[in-house]
mmCIF file of C-alpha atoms in Angstrom:
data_model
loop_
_atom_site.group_PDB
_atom_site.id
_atom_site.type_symbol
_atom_site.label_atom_id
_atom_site.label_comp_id
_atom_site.label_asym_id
_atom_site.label_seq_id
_atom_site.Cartn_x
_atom_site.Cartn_y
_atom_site.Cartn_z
ATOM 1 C CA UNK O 1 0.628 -15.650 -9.023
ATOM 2 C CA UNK O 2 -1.617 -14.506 -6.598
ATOM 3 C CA UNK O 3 -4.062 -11.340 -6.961
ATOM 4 C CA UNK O 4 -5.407 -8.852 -4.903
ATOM 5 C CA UNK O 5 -8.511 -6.438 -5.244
ATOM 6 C CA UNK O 6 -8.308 -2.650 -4.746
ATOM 7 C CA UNK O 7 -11.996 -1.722 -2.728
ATOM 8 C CA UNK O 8 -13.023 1.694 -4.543
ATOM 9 C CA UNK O 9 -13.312 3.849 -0.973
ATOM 10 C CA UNK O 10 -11.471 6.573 -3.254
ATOM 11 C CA UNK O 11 -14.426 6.322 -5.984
ATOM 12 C CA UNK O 12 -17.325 8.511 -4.153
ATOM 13 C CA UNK O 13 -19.309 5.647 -2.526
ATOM 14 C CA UNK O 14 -22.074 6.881 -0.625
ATOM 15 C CA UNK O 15 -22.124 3.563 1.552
ATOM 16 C CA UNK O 16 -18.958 2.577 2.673
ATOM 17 C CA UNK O 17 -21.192 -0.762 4.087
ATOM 18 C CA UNK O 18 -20.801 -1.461 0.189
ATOM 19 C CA UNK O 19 -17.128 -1.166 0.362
ATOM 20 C CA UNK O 20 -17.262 -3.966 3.231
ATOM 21 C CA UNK O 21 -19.049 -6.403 0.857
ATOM 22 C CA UNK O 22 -16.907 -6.259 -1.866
ATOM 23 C CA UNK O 23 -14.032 -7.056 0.300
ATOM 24 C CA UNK O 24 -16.655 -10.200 1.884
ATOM 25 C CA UNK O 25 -16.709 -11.103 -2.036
ATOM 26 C CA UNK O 26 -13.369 -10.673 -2.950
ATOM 27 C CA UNK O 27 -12.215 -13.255 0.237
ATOM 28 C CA UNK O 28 -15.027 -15.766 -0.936
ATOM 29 C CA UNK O 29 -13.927 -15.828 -4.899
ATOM 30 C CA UNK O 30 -10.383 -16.382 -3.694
ATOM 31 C CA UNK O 31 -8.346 -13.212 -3.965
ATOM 32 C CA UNK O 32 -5.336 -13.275 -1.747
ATOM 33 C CA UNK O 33 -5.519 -9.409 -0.588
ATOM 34 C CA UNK O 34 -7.852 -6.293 -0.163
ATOM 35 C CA UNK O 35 -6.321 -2.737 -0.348
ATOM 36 C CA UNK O 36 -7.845 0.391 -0.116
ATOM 37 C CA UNK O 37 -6.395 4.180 -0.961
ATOM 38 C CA UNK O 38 -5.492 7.005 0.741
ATOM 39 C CA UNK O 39 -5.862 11.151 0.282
ATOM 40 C CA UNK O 40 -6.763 13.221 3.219
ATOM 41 C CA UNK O 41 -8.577 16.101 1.319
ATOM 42 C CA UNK O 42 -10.602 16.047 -2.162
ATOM 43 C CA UNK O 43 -8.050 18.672 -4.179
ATOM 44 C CA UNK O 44 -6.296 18.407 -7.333
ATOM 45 C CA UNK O 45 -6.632 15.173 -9.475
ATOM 46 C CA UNK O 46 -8.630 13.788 -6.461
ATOM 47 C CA UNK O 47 -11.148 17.064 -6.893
ATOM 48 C CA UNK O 48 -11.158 16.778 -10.634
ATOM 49 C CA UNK O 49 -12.213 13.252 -10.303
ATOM 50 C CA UNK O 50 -14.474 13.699 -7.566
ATOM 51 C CA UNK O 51 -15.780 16.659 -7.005
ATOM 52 C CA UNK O 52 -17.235 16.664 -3.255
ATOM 53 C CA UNK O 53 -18.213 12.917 -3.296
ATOM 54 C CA UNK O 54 -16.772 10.794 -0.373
ATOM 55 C CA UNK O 55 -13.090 9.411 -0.750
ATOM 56 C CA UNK O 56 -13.514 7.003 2.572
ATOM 57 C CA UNK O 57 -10.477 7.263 4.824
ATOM 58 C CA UNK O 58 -8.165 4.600 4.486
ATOM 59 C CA UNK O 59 -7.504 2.795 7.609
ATOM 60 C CA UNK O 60 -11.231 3.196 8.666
ATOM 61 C CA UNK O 61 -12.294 1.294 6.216
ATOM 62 C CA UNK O 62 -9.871 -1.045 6.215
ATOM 63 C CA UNK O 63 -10.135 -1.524 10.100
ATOM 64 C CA UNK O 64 -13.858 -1.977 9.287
ATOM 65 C CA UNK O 65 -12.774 -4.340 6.446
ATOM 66 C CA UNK O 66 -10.671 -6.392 9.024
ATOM 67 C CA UNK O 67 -13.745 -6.981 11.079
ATOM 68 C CA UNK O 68 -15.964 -8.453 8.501
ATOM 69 C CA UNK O 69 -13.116 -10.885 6.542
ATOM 70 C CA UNK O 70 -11.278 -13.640 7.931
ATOM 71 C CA UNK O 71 -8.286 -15.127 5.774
ATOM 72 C CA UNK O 72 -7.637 -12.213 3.142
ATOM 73 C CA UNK O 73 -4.269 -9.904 3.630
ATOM 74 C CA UNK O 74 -5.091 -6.360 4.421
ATOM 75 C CA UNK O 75 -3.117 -3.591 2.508
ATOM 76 C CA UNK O 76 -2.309 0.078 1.709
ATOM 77 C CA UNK O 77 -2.049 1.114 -1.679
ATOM 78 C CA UNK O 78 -0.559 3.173 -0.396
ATOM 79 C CA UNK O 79 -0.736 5.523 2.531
ATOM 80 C CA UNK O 80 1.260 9.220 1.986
ATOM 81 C CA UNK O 81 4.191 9.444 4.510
ATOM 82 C CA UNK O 82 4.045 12.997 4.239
ATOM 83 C CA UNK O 83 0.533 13.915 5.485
ATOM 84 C CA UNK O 84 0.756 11.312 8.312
ATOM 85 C CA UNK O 85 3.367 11.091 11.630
ATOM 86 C CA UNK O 86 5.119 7.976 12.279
ATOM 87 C CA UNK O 87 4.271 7.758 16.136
ATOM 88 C CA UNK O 88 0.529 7.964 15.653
ATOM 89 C CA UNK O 89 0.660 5.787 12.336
ATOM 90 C CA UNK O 90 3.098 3.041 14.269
ATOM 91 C CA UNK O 91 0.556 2.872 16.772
ATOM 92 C CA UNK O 92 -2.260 2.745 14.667
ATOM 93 C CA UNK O 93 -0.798 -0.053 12.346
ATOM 94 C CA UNK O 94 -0.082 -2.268 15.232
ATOM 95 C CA UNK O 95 -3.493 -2.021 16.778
ATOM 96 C CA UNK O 96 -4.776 -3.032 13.710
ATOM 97 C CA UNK O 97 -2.493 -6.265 12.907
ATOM 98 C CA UNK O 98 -3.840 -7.228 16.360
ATOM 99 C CA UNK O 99 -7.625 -6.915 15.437
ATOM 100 C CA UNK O 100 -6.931 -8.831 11.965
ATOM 101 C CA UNK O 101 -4.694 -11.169 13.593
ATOM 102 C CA UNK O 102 -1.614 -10.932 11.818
ATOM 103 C CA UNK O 103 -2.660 -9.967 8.550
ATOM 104 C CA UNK O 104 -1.713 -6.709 7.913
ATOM 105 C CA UNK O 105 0.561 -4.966 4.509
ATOM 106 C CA UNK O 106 1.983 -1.459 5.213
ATOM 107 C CA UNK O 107 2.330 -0.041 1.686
ATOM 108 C CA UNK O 108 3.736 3.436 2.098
ATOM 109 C CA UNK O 109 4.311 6.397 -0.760
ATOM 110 C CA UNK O 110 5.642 9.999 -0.736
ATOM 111 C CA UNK O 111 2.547 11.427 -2.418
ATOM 112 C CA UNK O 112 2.448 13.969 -5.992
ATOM 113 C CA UNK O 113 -0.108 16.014 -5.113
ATOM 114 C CA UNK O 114 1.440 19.417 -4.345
ATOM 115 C CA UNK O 115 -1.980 20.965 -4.255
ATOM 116 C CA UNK O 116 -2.824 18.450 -0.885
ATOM 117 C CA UNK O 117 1.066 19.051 0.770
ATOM 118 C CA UNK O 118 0.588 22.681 0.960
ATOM 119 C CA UNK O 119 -3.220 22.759 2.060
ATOM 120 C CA UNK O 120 -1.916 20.300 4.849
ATOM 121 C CA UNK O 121 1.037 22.322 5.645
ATOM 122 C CA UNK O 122 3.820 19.993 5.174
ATOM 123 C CA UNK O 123 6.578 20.179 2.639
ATOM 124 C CA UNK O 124 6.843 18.915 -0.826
ATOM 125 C CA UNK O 125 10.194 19.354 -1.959
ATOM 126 C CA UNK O 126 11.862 17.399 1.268
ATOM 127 C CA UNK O 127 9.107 14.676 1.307
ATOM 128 C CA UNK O 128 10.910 11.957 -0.058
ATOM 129 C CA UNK O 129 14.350 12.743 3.102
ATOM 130 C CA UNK O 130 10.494 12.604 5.410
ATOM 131 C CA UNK O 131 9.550 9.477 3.763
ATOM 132 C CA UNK O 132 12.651 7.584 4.379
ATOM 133 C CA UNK O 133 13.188 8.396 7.919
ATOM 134 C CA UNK O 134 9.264 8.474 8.528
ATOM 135 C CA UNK O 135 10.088 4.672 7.398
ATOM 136 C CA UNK O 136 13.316 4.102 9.673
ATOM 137 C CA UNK O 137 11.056 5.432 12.425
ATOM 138 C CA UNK O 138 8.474 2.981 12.027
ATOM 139 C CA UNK O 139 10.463 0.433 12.172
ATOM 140 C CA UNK O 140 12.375 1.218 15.315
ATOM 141 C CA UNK O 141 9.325 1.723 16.858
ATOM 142 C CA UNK O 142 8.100 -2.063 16.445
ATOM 143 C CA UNK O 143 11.164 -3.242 17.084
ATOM 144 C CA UNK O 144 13.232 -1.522 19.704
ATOM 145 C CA UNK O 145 11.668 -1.659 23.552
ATOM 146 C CA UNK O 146 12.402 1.270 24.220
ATOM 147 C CA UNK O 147 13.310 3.104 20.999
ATOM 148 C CA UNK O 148 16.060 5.849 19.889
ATOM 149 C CA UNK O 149 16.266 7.318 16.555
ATOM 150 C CA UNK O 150 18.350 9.972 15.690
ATOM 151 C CA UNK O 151 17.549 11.904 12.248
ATOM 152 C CA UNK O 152 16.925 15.401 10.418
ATOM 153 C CA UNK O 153 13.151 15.034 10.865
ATOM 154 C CA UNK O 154 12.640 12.639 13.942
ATOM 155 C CA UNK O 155 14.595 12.777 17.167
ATOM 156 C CA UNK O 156 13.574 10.978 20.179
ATOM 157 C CA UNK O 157 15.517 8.362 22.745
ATOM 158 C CA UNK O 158 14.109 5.448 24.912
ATOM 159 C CA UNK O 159 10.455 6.230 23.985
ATOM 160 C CA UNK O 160 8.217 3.189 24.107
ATOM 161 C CA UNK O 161 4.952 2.607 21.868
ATOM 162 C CA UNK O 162 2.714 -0.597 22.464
ATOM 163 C CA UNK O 163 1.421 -2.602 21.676
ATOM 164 C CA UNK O 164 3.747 -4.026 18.890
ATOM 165 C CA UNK O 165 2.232 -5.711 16.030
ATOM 166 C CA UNK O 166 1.483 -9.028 16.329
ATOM 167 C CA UNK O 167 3.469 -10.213 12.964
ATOM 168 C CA UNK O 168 7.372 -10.362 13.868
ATOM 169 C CA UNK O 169 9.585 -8.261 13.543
ATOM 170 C CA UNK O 170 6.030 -5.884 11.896
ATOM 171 C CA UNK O 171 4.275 -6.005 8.909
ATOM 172 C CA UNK O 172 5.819 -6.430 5.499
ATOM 173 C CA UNK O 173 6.452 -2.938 4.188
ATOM 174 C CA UNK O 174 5.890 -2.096 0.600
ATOM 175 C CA UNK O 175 7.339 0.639 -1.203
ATOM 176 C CA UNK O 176 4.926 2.161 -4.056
ATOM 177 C CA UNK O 177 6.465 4.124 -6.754
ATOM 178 C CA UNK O 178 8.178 3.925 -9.946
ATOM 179 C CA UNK O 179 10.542 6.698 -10.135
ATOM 180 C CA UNK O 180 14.091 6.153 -9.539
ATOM 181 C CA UNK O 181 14.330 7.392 -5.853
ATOM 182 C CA UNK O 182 11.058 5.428 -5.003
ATOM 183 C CA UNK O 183 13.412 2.287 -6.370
ATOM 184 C CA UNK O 184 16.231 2.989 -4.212
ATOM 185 C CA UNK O 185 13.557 3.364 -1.398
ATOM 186 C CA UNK O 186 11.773 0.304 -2.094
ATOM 187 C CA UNK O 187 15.573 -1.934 -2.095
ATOM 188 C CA UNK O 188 16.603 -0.248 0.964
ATOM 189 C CA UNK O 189 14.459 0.373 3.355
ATOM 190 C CA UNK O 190 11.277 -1.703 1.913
ATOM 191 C CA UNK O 191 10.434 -5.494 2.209
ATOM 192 C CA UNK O 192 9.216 -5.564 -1.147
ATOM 193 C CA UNK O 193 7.920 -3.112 -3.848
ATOM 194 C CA UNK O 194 4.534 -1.673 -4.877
ATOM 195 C CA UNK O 195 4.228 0.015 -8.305
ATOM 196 C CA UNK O 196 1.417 1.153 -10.160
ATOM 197 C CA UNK O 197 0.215 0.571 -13.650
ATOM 198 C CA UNK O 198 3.358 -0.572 -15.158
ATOM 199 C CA UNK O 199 3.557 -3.176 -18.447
ATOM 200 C CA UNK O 200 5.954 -6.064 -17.866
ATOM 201 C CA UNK O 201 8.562 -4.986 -19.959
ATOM 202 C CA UNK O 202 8.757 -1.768 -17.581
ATOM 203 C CA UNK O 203 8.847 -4.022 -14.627
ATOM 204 C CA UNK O 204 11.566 -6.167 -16.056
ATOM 205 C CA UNK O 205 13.896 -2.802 -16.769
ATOM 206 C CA UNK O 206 13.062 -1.964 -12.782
ATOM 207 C CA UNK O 207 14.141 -4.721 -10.975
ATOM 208 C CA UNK O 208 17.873 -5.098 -11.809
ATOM 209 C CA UNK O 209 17.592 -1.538 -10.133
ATOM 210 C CA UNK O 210 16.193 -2.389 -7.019
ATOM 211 C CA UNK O 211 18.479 -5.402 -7.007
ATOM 212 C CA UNK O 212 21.589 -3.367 -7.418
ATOM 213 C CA UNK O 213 20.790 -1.509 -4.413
ATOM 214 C CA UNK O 214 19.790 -4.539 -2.233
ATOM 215 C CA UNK O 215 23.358 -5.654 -2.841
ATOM 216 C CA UNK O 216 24.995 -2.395 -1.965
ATOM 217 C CA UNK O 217 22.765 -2.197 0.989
ATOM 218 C CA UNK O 218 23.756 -5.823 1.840
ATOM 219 C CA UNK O 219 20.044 -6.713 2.000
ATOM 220 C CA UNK O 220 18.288 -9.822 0.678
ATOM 221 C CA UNK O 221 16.466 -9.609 -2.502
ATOM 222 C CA UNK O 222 13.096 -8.644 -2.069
ATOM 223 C CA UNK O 223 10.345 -11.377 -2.119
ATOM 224 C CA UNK O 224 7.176 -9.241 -2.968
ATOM 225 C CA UNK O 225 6.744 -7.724 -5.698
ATOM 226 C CA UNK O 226 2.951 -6.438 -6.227
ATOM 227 C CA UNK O 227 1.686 -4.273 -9.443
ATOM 228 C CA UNK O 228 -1.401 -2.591 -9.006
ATOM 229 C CA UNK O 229 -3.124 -2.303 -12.233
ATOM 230 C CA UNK O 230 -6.710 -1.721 -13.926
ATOM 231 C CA UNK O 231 -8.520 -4.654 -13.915
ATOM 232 C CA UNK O 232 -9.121 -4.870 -17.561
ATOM 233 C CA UNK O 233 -5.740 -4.943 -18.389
ATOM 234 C CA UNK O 234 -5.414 -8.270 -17.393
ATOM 235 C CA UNK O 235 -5.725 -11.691 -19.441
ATOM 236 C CA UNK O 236 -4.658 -15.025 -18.447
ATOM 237 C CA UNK O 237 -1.286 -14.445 -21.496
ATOM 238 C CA UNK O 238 -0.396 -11.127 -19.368
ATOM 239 C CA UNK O 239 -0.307 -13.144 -15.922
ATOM 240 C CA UNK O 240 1.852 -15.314 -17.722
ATOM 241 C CA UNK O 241 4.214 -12.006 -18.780
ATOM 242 C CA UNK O 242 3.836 -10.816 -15.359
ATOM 243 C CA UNK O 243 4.887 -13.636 -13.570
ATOM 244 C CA UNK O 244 7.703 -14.110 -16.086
ATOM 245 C CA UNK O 245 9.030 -10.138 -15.215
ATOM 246 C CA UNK O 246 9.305 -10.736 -11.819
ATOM 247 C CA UNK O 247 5.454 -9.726 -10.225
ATOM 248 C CA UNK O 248 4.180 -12.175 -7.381
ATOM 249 C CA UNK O 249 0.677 -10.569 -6.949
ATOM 250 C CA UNK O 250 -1.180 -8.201 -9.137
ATOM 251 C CA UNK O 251 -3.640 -6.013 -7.340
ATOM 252 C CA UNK O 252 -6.089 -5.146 -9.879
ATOM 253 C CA UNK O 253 -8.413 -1.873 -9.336
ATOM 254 C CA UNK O 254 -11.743 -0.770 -11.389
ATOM 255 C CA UNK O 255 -11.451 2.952 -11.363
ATOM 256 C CA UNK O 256 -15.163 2.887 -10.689
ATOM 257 C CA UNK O 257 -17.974 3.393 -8.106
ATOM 258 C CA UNK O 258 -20.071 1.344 -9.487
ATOM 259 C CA UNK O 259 -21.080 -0.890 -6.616
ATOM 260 C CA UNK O 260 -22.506 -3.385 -8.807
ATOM 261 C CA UNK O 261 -20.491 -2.890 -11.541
ATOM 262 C CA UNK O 262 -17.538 -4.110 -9.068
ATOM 263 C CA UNK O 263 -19.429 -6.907 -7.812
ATOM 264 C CA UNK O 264 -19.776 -8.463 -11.212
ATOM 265 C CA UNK O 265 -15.740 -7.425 -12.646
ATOM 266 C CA UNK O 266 -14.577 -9.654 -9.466
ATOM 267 C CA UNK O 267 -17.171 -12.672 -10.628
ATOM 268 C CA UNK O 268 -15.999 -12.081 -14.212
ATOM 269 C CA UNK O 269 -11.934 -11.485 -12.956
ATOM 270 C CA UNK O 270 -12.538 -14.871 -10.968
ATOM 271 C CA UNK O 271 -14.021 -16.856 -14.300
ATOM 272 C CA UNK O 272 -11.897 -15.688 -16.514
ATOM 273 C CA UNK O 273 -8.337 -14.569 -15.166
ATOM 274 C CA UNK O 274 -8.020 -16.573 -12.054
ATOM 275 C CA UNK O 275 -9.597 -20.116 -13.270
ATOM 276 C CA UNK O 276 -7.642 -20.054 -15.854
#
């Protein structure tokens, strides 16, 4: 099993130099990833949890993260499709797997925040059609020199967007979501699957799912399976229940700005959990 650490830049840090040193802590104690969040605006949930404190954009902070860590992966959890544009993003991703040399995760969701679609100006009801091509589009873009894609959303032929990211053929993809569609999303256009917050037995009903559609697809099964999850749900006996249902990494978050209350759950997390 290996674990990752979720960096609270969605928790209303006033430093985000405090978000870089939990990361610098998280890569000495041993933890195989770092992840940060993603909303664009503070509305809904997001307001009710933060008022107008500062929810630190995500690839800032991770590109900032990426300049102050050496071995630890680098991950989304997960950017919304919806608010972003594949172009820009492609671009964007593959700069960054070139600054942190090759150690880059893409996880990618369709967003549930109606609230944030609308104030944006994009769609909610068609953002999971977005989401899949917004996906397909990435991909071609990293891969094809020069690209066509043709598609409801995204049209284009022989563009060409460089550099390409320095892992071949691009960075894992990883599909958050536990709904049905976000399944079928995750087995067929995903290189492994993301979900939040789930129990093991929930995981274990999921992935005969996901592995029904890899075989219709004709795809390999999936390799990466990584639960985010509160931090204080976790024992040494459920990594063991985990690892049995099928999770490779669990990516455990605080759901607090408490800079030094973060600093001490990753020694404690590192005693207790990982040791063991």
């Amino acid at each position: 099993m290996r674990f990752g650490y979720v960096v609270p830049n969605n928790a209303g840090v006033s430093d985000p130099n405090e978000l870089t040193e939990l990361a610098r802590q998280a890569e000495a104690l041993g933890f195989n990833s770092v992840w940060v969040s993603h909303h664009v605006l503070n509305l809904g949930y997001v307001a009710e949890r933060l008022g107008n404190a500062p929810y630190h954009d995500a690839l800032v902070t991770l590109t900032w993260i990426a300049a102050h860590t050496q071995r630890v992966r680098l991950g989304t959890s997960v950017l919304v499709m919806p608010y972003l544009h594949p172009m820009v993003l492609a671009k964007e991703l593959a700069t960054l797997d070139h600054f942190s040399n090759g150690r880059l995760t893409v996880g990618l969701g369709v967003g549930s925040l109606p609230e944030e679609n609308a104030a944006l100006g994009v769609p909610y009801n068609t953002r999971g059609r977005y989401s899949d091509e917004f996906i397909e589009v990435l991909r071609a873009l990293w891969t094809q020199d020069p690209a066509t894609f043709r598609g409801r959303f995204f049209d284009f032929e022989d563009i060409v967007t460089s550099p390409k990211p320095r892992q071949t053929p691009h960075p894992p993809i990883v599909i958050g979501g536990n709904r049905p569609q976000a399944l079928k999303r995750a087995a067929r256009l995903g290189d492994g699957w993301h979900p939040l917050n789930l129990p093991p037995d929930s995981v274990r009903r999921r992935l005969p799912v996901i592995r029904e559609e890899e075989r219709n697809a004709g795809r390999a099964p999936m390799q990466i399976v990584q639960l985010r999850i509160g931090m204080e749900r976790i024992t040494p006996e459920a990594v063991a229940d985990f690892e049995k249902a099928g999770v490779t990494e669990l990516v455990v978050h605080t759901e607090t700005g408490d800079i030094a209350g973060n600093h001490a759950a990753l020694e404690r997390f590192n005693a207790e959990v990982m040791a063991a």
